[in-house]
Coordinates of C-alpha atoms and ligand atoms in Angstrom, one line a residue:
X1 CA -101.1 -126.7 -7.7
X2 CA -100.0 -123.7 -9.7
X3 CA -97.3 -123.3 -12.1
X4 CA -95.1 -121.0 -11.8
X5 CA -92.2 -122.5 -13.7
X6 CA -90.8 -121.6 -17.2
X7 CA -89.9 -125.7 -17.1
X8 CA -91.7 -128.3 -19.8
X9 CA -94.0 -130.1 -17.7
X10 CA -94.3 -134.0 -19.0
X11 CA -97.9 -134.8 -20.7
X12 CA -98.0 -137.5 -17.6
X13 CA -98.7 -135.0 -15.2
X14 CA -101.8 -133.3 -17.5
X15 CA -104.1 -135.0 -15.3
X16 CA -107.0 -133.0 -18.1
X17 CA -106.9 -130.5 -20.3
X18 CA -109.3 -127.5 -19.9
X19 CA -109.5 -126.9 -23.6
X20 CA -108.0 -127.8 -27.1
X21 CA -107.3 -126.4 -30.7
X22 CA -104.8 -127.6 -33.6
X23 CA -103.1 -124.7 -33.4
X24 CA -102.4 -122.9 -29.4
X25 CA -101.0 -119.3 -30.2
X26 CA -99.4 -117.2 -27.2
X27 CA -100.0 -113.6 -27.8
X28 CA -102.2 -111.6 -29.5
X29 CA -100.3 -109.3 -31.1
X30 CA -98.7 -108.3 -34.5
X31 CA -96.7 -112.2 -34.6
X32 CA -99.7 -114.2 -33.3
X33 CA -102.4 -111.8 -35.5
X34 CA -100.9 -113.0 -38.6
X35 CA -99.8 -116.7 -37.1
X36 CA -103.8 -117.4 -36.5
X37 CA -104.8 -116.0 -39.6
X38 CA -102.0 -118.5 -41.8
X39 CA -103.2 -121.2 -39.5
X40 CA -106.9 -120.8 -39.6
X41 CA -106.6 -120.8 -43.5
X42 CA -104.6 -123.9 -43.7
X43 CA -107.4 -125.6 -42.2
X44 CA -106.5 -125.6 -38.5
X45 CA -108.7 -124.8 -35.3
X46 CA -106.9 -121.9 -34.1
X47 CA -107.2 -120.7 -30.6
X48 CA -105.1 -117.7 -29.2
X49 CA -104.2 -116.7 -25.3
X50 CA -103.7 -113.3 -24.7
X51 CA -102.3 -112.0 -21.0
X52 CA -104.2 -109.1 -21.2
X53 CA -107.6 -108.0 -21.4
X54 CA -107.9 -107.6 -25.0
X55 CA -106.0 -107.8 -28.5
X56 CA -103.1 -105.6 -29.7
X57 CA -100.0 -106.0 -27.7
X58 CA -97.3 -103.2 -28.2
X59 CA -98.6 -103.5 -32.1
X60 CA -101.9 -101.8 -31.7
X61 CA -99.9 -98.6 -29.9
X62 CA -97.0 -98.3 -32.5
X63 CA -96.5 -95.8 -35.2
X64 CA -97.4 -98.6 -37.0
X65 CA -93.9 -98.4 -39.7
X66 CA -94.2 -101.8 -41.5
X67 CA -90.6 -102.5 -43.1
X68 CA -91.5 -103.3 -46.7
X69 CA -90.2 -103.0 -50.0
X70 CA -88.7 -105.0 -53.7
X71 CA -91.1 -102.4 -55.4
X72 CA -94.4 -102.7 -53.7
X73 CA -97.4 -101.2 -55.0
X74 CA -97.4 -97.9 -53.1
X75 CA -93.7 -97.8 -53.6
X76 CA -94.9 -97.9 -57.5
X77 CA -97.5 -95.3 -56.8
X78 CA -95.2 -92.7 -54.7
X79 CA -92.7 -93.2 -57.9
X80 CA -89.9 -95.4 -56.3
X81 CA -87.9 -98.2 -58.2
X82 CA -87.1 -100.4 -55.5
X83 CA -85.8 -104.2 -56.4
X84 CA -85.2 -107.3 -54.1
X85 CA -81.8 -107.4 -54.3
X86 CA -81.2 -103.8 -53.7
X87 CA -83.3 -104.5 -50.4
X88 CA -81.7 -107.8 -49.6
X89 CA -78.4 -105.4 -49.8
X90 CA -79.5 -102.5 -48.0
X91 CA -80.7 -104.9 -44.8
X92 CA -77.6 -107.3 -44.9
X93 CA -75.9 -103.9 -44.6
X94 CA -77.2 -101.7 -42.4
X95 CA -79.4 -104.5 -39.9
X96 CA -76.1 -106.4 -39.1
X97 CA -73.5 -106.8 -37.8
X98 CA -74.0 -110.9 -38.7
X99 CA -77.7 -110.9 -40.0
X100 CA -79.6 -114.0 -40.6
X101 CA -79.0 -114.0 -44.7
X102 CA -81.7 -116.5 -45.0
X103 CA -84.7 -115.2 -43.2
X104 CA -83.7 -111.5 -45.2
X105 CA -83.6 -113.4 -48.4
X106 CA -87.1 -114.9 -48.0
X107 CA -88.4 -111.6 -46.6
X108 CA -87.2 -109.2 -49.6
X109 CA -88.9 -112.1 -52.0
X110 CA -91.9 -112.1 -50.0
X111 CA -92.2 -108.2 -49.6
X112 CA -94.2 -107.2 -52.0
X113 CA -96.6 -110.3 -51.4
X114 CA -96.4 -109.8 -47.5
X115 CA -97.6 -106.0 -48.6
X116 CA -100.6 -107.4 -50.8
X117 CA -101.6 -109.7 -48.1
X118 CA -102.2 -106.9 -45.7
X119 CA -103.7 -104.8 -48.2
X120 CA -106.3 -107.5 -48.6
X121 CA -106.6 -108.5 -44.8
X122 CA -108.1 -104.8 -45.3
X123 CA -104.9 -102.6 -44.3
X124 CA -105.4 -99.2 -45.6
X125 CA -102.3 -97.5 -47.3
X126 CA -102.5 -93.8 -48.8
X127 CA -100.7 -93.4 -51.7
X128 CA -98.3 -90.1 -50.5
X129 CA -94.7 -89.9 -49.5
X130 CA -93.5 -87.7 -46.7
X131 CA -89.9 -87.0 -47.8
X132 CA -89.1 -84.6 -44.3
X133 CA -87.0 -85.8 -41.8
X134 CA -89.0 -87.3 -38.5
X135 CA -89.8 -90.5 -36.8
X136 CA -93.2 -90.2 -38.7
X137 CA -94.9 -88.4 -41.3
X138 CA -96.6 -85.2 -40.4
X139 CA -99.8 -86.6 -41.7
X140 CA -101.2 -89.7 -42.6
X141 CA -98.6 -90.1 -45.4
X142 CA -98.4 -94.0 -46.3
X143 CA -94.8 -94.1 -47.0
X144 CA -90.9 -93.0 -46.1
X145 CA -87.5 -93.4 -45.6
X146 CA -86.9 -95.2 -42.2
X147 CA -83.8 -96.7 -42.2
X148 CA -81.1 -94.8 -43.5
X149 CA -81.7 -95.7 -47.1
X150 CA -80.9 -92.3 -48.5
X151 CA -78.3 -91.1 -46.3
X152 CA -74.5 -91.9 -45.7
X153 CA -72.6 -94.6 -45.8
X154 CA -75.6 -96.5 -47.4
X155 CA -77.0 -93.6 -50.3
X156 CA -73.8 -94.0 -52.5
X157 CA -73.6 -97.7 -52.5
X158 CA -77.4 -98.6 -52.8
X159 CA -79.6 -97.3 -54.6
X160 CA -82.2 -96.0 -52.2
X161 CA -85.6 -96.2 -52.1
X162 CA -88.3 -95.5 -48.9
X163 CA -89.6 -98.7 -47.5
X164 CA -91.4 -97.6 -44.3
X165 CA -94.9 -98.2 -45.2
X166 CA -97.4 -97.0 -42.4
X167 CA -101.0 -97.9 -42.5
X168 CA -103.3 -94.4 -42.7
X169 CA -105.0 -93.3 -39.7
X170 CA -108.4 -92.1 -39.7
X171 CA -107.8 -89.0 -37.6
X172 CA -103.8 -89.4 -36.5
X173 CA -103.7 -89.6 -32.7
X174 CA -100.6 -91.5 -32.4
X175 CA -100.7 -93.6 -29.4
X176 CA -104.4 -94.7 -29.8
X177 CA -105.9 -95.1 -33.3
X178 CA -102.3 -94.7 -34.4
X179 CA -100.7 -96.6 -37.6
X180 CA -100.0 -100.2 -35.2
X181 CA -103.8 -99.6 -34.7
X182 CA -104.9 -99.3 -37.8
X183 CA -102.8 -102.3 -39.3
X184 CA -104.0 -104.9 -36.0
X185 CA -107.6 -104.1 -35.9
X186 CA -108.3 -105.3 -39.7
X187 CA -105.7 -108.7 -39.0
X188 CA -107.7 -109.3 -36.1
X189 CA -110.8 -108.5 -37.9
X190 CA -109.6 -111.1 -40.6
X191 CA -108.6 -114.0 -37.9
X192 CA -112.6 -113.6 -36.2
X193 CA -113.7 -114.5 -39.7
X194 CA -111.8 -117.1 -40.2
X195 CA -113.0 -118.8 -36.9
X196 CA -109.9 -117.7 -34.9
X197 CA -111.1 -118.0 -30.8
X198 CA -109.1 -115.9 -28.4
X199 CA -109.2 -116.2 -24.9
X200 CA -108.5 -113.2 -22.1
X201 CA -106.6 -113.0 -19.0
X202 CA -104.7 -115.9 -20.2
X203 CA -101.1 -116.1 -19.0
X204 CA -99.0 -118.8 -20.3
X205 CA -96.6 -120.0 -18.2
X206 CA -94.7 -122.6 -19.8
X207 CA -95.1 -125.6 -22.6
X208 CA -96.3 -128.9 -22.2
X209 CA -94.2 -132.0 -24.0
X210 CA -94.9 -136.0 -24.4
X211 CA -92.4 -138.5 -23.9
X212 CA -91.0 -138.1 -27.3
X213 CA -90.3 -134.1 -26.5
X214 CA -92.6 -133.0 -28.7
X215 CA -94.0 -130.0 -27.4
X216 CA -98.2 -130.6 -27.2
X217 CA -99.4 -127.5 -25.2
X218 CA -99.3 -125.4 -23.0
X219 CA -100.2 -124.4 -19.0
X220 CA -101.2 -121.3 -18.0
X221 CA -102.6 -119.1 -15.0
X222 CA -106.2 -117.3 -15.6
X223 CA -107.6 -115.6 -12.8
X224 CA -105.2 -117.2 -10.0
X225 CA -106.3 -120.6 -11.4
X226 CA -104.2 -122.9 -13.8
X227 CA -105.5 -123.0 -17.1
X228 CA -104.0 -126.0 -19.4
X229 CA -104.0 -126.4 -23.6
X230 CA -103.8 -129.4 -25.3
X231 CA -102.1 -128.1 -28.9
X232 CA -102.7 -131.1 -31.4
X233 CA -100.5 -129.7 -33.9
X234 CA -98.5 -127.3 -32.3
X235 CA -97.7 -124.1 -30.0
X236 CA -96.5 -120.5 -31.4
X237 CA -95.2 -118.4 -28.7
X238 CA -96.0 -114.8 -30.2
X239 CA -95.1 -113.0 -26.5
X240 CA -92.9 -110.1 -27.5
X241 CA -89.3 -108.9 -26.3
X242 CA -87.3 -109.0 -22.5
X243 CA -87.9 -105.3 -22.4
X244 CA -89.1 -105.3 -19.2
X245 CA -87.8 -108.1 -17.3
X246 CA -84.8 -106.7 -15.7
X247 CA -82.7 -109.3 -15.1
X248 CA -82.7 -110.5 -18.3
X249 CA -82.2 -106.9 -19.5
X250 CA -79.4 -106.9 -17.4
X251 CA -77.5 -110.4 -18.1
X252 CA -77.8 -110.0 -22.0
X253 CA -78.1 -106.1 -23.0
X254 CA -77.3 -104.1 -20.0
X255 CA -77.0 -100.9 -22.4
X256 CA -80.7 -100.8 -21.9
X257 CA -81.0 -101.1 -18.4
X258 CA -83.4 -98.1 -16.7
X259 CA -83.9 -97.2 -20.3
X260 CA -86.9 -99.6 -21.9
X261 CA -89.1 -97.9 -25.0
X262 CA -91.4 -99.1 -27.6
X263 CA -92.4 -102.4 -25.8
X264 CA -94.8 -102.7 -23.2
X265 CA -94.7 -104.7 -19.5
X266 CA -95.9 -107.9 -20.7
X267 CA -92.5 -107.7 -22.7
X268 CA -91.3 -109.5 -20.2
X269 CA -88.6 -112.6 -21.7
X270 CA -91.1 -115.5 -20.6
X271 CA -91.4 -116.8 -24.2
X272 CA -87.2 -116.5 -24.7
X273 CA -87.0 -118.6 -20.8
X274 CA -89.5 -121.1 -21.6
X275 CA -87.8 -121.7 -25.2
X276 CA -84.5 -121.7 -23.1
X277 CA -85.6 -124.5 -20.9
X278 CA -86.5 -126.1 -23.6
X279 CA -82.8 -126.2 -24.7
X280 CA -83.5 -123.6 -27.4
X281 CA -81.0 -121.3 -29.3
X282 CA -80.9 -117.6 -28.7
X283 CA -79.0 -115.1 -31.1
X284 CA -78.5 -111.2 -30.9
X285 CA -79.4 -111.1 -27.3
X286 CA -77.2 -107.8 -26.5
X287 CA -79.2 -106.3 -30.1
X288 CA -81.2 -103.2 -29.1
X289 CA -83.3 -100.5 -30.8
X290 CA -82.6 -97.1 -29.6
X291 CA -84.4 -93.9 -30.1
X292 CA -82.8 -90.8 -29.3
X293 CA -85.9 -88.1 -28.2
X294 CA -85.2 -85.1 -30.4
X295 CA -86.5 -83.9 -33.2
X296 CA -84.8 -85.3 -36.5
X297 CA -85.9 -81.9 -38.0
X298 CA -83.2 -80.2 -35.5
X299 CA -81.1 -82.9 -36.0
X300 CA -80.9 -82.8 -39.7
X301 CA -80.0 -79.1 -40.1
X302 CA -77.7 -78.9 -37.2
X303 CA -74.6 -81.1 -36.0
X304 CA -74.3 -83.3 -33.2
X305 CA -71.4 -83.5 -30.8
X306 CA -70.1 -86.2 -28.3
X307 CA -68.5 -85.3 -24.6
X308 CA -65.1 -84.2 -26.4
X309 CA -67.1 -81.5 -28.8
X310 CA -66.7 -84.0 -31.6
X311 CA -69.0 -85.0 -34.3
X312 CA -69.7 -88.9 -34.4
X313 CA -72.0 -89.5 -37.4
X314 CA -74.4 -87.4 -40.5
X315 CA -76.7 -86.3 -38.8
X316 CA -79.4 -86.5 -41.8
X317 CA -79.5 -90.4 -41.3
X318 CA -82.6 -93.0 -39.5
X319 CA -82.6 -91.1 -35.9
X320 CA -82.5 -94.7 -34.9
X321 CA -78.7 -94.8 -36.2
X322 CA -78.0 -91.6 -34.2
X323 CA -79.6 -93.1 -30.9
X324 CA -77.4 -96.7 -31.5
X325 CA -74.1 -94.9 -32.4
X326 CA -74.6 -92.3 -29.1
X327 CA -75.6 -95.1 -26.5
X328 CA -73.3 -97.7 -28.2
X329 CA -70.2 -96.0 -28.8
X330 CA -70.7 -92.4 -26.7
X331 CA -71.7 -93.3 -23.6
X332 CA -74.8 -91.8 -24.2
X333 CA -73.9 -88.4 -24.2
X334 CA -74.9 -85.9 -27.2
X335 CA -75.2 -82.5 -28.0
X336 CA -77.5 -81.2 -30.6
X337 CA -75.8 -77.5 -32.0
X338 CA -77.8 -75.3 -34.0
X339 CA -78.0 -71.9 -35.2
X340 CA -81.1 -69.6 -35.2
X341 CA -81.8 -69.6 -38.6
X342 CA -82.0 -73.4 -39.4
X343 CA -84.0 -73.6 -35.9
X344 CA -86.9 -70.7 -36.9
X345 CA -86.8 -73.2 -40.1
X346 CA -87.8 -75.9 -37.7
X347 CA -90.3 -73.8 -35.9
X348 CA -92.0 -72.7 -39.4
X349 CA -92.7 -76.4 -39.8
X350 CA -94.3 -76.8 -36.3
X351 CA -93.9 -76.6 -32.5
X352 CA -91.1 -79.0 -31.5
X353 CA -91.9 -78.5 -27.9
X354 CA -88.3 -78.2 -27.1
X355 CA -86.2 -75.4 -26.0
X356 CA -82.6 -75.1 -26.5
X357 CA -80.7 -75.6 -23.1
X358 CA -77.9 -73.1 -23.8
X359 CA -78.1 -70.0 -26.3
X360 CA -75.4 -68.2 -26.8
X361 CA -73.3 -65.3 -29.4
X362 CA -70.4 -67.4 -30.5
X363 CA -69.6 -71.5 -30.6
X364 CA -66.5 -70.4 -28.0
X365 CA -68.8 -69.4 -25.4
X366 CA -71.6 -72.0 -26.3
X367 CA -68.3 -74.5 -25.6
X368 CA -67.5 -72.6 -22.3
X369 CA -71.0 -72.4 -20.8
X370 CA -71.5 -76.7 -21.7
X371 CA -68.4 -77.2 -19.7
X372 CA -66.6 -78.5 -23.2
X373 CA -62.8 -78.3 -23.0
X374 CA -61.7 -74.8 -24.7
X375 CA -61.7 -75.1 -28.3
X376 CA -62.9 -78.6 -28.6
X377 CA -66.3 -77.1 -30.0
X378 CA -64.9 -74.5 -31.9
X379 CA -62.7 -76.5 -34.1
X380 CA -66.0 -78.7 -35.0
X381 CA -67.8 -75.8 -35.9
X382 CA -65.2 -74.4 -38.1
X383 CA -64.3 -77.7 -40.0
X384 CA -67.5 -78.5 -40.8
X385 CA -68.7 -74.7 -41.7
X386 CA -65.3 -74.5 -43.7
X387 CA -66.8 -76.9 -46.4
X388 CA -69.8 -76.5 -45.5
X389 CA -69.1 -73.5 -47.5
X390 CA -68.8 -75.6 -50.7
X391 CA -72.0 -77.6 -49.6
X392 CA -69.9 -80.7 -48.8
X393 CA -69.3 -83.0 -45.7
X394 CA -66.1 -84.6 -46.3
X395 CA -66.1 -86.3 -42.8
X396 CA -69.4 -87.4 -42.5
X397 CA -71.0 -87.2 -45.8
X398 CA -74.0 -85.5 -45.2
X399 CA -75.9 -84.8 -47.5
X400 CA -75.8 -81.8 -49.5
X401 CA -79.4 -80.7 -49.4
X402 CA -78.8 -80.0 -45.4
X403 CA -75.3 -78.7 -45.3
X404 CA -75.0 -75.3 -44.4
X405 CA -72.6 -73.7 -42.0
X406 CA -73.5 -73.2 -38.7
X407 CA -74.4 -69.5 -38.1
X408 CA -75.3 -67.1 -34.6
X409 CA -77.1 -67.1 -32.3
X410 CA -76.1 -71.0 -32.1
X411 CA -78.1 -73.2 -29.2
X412 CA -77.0 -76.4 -27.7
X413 CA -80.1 -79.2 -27.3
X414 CA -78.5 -81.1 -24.2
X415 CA -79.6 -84.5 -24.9
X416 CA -77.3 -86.8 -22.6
X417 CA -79.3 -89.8 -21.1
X418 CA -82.1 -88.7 -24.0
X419 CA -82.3 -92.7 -25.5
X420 CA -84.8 -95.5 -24.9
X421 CA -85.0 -99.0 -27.0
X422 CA -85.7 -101.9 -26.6
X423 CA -84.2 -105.7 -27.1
X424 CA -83.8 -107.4 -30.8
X425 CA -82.4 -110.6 -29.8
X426 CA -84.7 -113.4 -28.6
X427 CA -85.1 -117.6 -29.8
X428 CA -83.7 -118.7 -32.7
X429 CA -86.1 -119.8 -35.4
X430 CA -86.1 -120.9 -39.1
X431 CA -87.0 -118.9 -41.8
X432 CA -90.2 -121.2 -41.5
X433 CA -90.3 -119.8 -37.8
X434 CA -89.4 -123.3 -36.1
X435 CA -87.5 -122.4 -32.8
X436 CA -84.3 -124.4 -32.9
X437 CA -82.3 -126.4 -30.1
X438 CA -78.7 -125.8 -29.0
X439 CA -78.2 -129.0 -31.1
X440 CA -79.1 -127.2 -34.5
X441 CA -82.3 -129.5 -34.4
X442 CA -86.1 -128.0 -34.8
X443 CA -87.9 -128.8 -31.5
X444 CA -90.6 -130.5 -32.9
X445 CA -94.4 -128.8 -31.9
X446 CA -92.9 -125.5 -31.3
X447 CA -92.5 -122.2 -33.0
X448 CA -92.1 -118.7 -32.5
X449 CA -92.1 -115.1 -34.0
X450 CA -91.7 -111.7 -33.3
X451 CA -89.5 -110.0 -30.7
X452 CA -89.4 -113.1 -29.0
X453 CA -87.5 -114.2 -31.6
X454 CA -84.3 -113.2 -33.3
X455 CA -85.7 -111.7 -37.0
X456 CA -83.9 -109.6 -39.9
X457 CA -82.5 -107.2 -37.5
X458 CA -78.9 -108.8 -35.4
X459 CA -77.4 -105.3 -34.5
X460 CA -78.9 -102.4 -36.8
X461 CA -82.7 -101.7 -37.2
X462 CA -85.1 -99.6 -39.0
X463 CA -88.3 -98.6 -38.2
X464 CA -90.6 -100.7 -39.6
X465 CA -88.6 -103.9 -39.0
X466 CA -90.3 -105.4 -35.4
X467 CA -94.1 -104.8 -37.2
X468 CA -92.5 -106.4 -40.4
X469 CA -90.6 -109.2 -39.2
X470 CA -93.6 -110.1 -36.8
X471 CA -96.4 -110.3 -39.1
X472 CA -94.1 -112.0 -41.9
X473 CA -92.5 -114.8 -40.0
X474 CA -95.8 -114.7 -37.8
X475 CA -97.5 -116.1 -40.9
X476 CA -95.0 -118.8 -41.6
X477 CA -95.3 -119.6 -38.1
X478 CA -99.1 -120.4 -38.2
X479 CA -98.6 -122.2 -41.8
X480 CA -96.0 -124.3 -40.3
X481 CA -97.4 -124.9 -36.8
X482 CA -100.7 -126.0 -38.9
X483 CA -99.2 -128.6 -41.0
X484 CA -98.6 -131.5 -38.7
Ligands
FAD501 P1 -96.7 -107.6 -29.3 O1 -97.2 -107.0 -30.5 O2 -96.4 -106.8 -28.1 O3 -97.6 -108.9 -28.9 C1 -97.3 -109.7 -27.9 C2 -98.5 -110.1 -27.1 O4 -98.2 -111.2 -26.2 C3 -99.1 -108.9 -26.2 O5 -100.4 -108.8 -26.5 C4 -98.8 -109.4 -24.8 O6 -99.8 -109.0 -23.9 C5 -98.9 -110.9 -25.0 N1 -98.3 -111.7 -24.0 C6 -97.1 -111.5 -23.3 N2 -96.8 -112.5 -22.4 C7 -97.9 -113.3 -22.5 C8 -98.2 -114.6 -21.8 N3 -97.4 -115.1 -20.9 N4 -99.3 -115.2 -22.2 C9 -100.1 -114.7 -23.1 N5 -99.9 -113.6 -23.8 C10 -98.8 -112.9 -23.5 N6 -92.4 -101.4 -34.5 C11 -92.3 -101.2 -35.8 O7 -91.9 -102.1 -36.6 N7 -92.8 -100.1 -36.4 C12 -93.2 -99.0 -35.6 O8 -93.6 -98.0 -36.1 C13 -93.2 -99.2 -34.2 N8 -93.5 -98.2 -33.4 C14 -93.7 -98.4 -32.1 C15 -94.2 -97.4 -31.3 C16 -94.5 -97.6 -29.9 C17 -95.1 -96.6 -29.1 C18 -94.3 -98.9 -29.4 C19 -94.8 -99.3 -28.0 C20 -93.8 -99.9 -30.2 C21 -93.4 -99.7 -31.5 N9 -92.9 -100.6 -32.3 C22 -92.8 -100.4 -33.7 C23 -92.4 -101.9 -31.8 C24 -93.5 -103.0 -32.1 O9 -94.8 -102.6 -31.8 C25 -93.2 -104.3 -31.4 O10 -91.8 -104.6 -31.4 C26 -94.0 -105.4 -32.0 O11 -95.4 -105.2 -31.7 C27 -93.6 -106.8 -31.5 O12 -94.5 -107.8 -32.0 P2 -94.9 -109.0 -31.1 O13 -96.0 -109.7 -31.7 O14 -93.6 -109.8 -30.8 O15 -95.3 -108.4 -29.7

């Protein structure tokens, strides 16, 4: 018989197990990457089941941002100071509301460690910052701002410093040898020399437990047949987000429903359900990551507008910010105003591929032709151009370097509906990434990391964050799953 359920099935019922290792990782992604590599050097015979055909998960297609910083050697070598407690303050701030103080704690102390263990696993990091505004460098730049760091309300009360560090592509095709690429191929690489078996077109469908509770393995479903795992020291479920399972999506963050990005189909909850049925803790379940899909170069030099014609935030911040504040708090509606000049700026720098959706001579006939109420645009536009004048932002704080007022022609980017994101919250772990029960007690045999889990980010993210979190508390995950 086949199982289909996310329920423990009882050791009892295991009538034999079709294979064994010390260590049973589900998901070969960024999270079980560096969970078989811990475990396979802590002595453990690691084997790994992947649903799909082959390694990389979402990982191997991102931009490949790894969150990273406390003065890390490229940070030293692009001339940054950075220090752990100015990181520990910038995440407790800006990844919140209600972070989880003690997993950011051990991440900022193990940041620039975490970064030297990738550079030795063979991650390659170029040693140039790319100080524009964008989702990613231009080039293959190995470092940048991708949080926020340097821009309002965080620049005046922390010292900033960039701590998106992005692994350098051989020839930048983003999307196929792109930066998630270029940091899973060498952690995989690593795992295969360390003994680390995978297997393919292996599902898991839920956990196996013996009479004590102790989870011992798993069962899963290869090629319509069941395929079952005894784990002799324990199971890490490394399966990525609920992006895609639409119920879930739904019941916990319905802010992201029709809207899933950055995570791929096989995000689909089943490691959150089968920790769930295991009377595990979730956190940060309504959490999302949004991207707005604009260019942060328009953004940056021009303003952006709710339904009522009103600025809402600096536009000069993480895009990720301006995507979480407009789907969040403005019903996802947003206007992007510019004027030509800042615009043929933009197009000096490169193609955006975007054209305006209304030009016009003056703001009060750019207001009427968007259907704005008479005068609502206006008055923003003359506010912020009136101290603009001086070079300041009084309301928003932008930052100098950007403010200028807001010329003709002026265009209007419509860019309502224009978010996507994906789910932060997931099973709650340990710093050592041991999933916990309702009770506050460890489930003993089971652990967890990644965006199945809840990590550093409970409300606010940065880029950089999932691909940090993941291999960080990945690697605790395989040390502690390995030392039974
Ligand atoms: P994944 O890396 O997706 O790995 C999960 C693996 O589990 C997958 O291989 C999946 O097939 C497998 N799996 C799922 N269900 C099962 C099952 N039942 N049995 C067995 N295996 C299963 N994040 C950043 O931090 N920085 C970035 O720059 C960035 N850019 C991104 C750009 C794009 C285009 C995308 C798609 C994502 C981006 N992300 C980025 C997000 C990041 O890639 C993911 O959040 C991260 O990979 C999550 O890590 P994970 O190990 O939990 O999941």
């Amino acid at each position: 018989m086949l199982v289909d359920t996310v329920r423990p099935i009882p050791e009892s019922e295991i009538a034999a197990w079709d294979a064994d290792a010390d260590v049973v990782i589900a998901g070969y992604g960024v999270a079980g990457a560096a969970a078989a590599i811990e475990a396979a050097r802590a002595g453990a015979e690691v084997l790994v089941l992947e649903r799909s055909g082959g390694w990389g998960g979402a990982a191997s297609m991102a931009g490949g941002f790894i969150y990273l910083g406390g003065g890390t050697p490229l940070q030293k070598a692009c001339g940054f100071d950075d220090t752990v407690e100015n990181m520990k303050a910038f995440m407790k701030a800006a990844l919140g509301p209600a972070t989880d103080d003690e997993k950011i704690d051990v991440y900022c102390e193990g940041s620039v460690d975490h970064y030297n263990w990738l550079v030795e696993a063979g991650v390659p990091f170029k040693e140039e910052f790319w100080g524009e505004p964008g989702w990613e460098p231009g080039g293959d730049e190995g470092l940048m701002y991708s949080g926020g760091e340097n821009a309002a309300p965080f620049k005046d009360l922390i010292p900033p410093a960039p701590r998106g560090h992005l692994p350098q592509m051989d020839n930048k095709k983003t999307g196929e040898r792109g930066g998630g690429y270029m940091l899973m191929k060498p952690l995989v690489d690593t795992a295969e020399k360390l003994g680390v078996k995978a297997e393919y077109d292996v599902r898991v469908q839920t956990v196996v437990v013996d009479e004590d509770g102790r989870v011992v393995g798993v069962v899963a479903r290869r090629y319509g047949h069941q395929f079952t795992v005894r784990a002799r020291r324990g199971v890490v479920l490394a399966m990525g987000s609920f992006a895609f399972d639409e119920d879930m999506v739904r019941d916990n963050a319905p802010v992201l429903v029709g809207r899933p990005g950055s995570a791929i189909d096989a995000h689909d909850g089943r490691a959150i359900r089968i920790g769930q049925a295991l009377g595990a803790a979730t956190a940060h379940m309504d959490a999302a990551e949004v991207a707005v899909h604009t260019s942060p170069q328009l953004m940056t030099r021009g303003i952006i507008v709710n339904a009522h014609g009103q600025r809402f935030i600096t536009e000069d911040t993480y895009p990720g910010r301006i995507g979480q504040a407009m789907l969040f708090h403005q019903n996802n509606e947003a206007f992007l105003i510019i004027d030509q000049q800042a615009h043929d700026e933009v197009l000096k720098l490169g193609s955006t591929g975007l054209q305006p959706t209304w030009v016009c001579e003056s703001a009060a006939e750019l207001e009427a032709e968007m259907g704005l109420p008479g005068g609502a645009l206006t008055s923003t536009v003359n506010v912020y151009n009136m101290h603009a004048e001086n070079g300041s932002d009084p309301l928003f704080s932008k930052s100098e370097k950007w403010v200028r007022p807001i010329g003709t022609p002026i265009a209007a980017f419509d860019l309502r509906g224009m978010t996507s994101g994906f789910p932060l919250g997931g099973l709650k772990t340990t710093a050592d990434s041991e999933v916990l029960h309702v009770s506050g007690e460890k489930i003993p045999g089971l652990f967890a990391a990644g965006r199945c889990t809840t990590g550093v980010c409970a409300g606010g993210y940065a880029s950089g964050a999932s691909l940090g979190d993941g291999s960080f508390f990945g690697r605790r995950a395989g040390i502690s799953a390995a030392r039974r």
